[in-house]
CSV table of C-alpha atoms in Angstrom, one decimal:
chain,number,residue,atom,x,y,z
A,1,UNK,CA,0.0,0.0,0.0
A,2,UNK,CA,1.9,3.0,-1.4
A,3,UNK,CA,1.4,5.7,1.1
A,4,UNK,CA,1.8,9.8,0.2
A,5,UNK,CA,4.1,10.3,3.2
A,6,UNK,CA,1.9,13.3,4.5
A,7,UNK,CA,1.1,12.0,8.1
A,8,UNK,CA,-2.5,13.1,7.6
A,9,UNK,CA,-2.5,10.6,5.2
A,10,UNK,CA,-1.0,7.6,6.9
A,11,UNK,CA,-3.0,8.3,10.0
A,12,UNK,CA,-6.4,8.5,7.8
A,13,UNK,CA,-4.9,4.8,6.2
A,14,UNK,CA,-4.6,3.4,9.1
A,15,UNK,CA,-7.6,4.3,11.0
A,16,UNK,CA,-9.9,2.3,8.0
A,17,UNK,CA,-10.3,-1.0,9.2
A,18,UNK,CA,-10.7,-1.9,5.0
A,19,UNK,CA,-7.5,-0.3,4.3
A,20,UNK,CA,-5.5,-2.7,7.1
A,21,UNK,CA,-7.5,-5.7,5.9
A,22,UNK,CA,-6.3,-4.9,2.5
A,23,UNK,CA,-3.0,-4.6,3.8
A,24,UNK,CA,-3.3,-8.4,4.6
A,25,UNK,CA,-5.2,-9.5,2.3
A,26,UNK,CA,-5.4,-7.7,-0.6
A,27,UNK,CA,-2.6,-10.0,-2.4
A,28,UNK,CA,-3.9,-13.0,-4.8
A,29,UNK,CA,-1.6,-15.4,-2.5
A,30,UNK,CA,-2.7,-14.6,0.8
A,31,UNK,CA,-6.3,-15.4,-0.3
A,32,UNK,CA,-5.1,-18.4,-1.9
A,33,UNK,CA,-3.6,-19.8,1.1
A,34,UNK,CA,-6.5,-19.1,3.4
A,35,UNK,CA,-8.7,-21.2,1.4
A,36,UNK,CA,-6.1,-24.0,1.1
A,37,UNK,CA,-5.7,-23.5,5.0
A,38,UNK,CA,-9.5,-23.5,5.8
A,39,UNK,CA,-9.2,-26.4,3.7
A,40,UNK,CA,-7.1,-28.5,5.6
A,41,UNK,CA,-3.9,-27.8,4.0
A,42,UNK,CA,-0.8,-27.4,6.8
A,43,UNK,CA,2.4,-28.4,5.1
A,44,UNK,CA,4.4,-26.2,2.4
A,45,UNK,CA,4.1,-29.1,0.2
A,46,UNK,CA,0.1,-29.4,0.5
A,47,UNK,CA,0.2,-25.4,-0.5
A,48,UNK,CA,2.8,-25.6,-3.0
A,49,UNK,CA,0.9,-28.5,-5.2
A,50,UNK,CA,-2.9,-27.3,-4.1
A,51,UNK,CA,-1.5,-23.7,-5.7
A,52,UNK,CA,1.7,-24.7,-8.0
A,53,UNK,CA,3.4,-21.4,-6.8
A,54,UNK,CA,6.7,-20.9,-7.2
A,55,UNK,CA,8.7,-22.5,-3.3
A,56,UNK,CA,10.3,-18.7,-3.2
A,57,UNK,CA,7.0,-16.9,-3.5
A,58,UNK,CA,4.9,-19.6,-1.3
A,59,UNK,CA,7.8,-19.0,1.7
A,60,UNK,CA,7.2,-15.2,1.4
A,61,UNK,CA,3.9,-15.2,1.7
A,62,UNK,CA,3.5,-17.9,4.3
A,63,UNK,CA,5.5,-15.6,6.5
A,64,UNK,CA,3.5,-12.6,5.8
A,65,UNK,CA,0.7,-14.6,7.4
A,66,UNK,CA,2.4,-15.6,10.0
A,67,UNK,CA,3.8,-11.9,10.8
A,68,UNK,CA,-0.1,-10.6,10.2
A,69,UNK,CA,-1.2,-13.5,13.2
A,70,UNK,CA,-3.2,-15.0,10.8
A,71,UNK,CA,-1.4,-18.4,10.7
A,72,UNK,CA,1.1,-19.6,13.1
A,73,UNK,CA,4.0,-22.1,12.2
A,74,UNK,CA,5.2,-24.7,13.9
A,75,UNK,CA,8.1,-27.6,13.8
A,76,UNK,CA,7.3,-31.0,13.1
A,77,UNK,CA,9.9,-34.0,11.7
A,78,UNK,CA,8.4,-37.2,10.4
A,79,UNK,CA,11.0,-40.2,10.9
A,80,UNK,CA,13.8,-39.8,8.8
A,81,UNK,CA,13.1,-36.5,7.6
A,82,UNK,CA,14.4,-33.4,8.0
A,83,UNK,CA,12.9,-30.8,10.8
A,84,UNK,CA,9.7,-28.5,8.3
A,85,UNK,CA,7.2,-26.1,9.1
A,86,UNK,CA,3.5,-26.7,9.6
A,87,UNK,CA,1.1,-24.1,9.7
A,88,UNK,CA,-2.2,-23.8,10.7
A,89,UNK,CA,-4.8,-20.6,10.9
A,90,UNK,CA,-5.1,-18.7,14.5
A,91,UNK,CA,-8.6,-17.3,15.3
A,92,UNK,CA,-7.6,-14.2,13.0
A,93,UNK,CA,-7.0,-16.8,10.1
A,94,UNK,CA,-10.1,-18.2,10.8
A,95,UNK,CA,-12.0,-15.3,11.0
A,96,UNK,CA,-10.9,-14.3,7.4
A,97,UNK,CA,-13.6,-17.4,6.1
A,98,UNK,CA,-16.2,-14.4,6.0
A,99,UNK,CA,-14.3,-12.1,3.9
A,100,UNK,CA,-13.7,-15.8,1.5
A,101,UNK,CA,-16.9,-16.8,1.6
A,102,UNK,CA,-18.4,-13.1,0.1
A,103,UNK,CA,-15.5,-12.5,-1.9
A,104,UNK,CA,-16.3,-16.3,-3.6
A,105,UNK,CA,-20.1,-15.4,-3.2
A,106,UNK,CA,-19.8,-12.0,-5.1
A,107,UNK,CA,-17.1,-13.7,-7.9
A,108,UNK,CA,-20.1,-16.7,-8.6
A,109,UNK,CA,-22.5,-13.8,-9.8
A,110,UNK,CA,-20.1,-11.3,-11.2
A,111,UNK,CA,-17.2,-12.9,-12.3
A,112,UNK,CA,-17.2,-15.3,-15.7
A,113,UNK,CA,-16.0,-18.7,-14.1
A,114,UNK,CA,-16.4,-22.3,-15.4
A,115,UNK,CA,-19.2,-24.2,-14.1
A,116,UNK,CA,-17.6,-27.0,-11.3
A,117,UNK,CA,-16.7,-25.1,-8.6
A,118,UNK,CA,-12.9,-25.5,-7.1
A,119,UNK,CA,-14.3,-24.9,-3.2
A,120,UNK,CA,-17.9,-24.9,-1.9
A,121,UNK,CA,-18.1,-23.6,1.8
A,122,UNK,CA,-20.6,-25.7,3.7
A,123,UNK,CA,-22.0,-26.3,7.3
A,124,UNK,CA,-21.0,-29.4,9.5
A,125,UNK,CA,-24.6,-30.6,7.9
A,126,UNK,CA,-23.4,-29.9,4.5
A,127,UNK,CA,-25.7,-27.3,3.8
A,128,UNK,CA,-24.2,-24.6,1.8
A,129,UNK,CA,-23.4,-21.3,3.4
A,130,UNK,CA,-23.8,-17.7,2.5
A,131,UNK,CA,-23.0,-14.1,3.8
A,132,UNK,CA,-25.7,-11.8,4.6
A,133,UNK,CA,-26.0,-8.4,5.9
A,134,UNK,CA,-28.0,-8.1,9.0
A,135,UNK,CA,-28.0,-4.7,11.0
A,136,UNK,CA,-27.8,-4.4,14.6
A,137,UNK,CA,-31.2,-5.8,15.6
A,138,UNK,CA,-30.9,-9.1,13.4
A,139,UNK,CA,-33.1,-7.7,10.5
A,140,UNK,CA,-31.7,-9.4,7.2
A,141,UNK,CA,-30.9,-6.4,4.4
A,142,UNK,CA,-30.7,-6.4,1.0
A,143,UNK,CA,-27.1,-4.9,-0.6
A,144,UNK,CA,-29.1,-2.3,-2.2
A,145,UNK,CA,-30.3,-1.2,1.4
A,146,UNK,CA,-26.4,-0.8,2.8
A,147,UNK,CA,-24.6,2.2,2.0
A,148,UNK,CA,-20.7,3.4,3.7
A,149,UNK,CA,-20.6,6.7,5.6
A,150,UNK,CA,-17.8,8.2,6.3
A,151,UNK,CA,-17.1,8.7,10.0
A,152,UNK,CA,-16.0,11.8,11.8
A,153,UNK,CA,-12.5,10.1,11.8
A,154,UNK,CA,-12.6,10.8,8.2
A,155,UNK,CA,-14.6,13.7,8.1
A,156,UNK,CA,-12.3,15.3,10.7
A,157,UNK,CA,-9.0,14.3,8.1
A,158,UNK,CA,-10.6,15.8,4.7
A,159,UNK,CA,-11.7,18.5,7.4
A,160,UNK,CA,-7.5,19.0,8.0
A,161,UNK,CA,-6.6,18.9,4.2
A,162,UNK,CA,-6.1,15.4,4.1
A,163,UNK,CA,-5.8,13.7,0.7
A,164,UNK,CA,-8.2,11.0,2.4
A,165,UNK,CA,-8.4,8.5,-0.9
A,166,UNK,CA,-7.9,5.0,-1.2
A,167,UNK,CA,-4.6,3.9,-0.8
A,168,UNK,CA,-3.4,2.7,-4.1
């Protein structure tokens, strides 16, 4: 996230909880690996062949979950082998299965893609699962009846002369 350097700014970027998730997860990988994770995947080798990413790139990014909290990594020999890592998702990682499941739910509308779905996200009955918006008394909205306002945090910053836009 390529930042102005005016403090205004950085403060502004930091204080938007969708700018710091973006931080995280905004790269291809990272998304990539969370599903694998959710998946059952825990071994470099079950994310290298589940992905075919390059051993380089699939270290780097493997630590950059691990530095976010979103995975931890562990130790673990099998006999004869050499010591490798095994990772598996902290609460944080686990958490991210919302942002997955409406990224994957808006994609399946949106986004051409063939018709046998890689991953299905499903209940412990096997009932598929969805993301809905529900306000703060349970009432199930529609997306057309959600809008974002911008909070005096924000106000207050393009209030200051703040160049308060996205991040790019």
């Amino acid at each position: 996230m390529a930042h102005t350097g005016s403090p205004r700014v950085e403060a502004a970027s930091r204080s938007c909880s969708l700018s710091a998730g973006l931080a995280v997860l905004g790269d291809k990988w990272a998304l990539l690996l969370l599903r694998e994770a959710l998946a059952g995947a825990t071994k470099f080798s079950d994310f290298r062949d589940a992905l075919g990413i390059a051993p380089d790139v699939l270290t780097s990014r493997l630590t950059r979950l691990v530095d976010a909290g979103l995975m931890t990594r562990e130790s673990y020999r099998e006999p004869g082998q050499r010591a490798r890592d095994r990772y598996r998702l902290t609460d944080a990682g686990s958490d991210s299965l919302v942002a997955l499941i409406a990224l994957k739910q808006w994609a399946d509308v949106n986004v051409q893609h063939g018709d046998d779905p890689y991953v299905e996200f499903r209940s412990d009955e096997g009932r598929p699962v969805t993301v809905r918006f529900t306000d703060d008394r349970g009432r199930t909205l529609r997306p057309d009846q959600v809008h974002a306002e911008h909070t005096p945090t924000r106000r207050a910053a393009a209030d200051a002369g703040a160049d308060v836009q996205s991040p790019s």
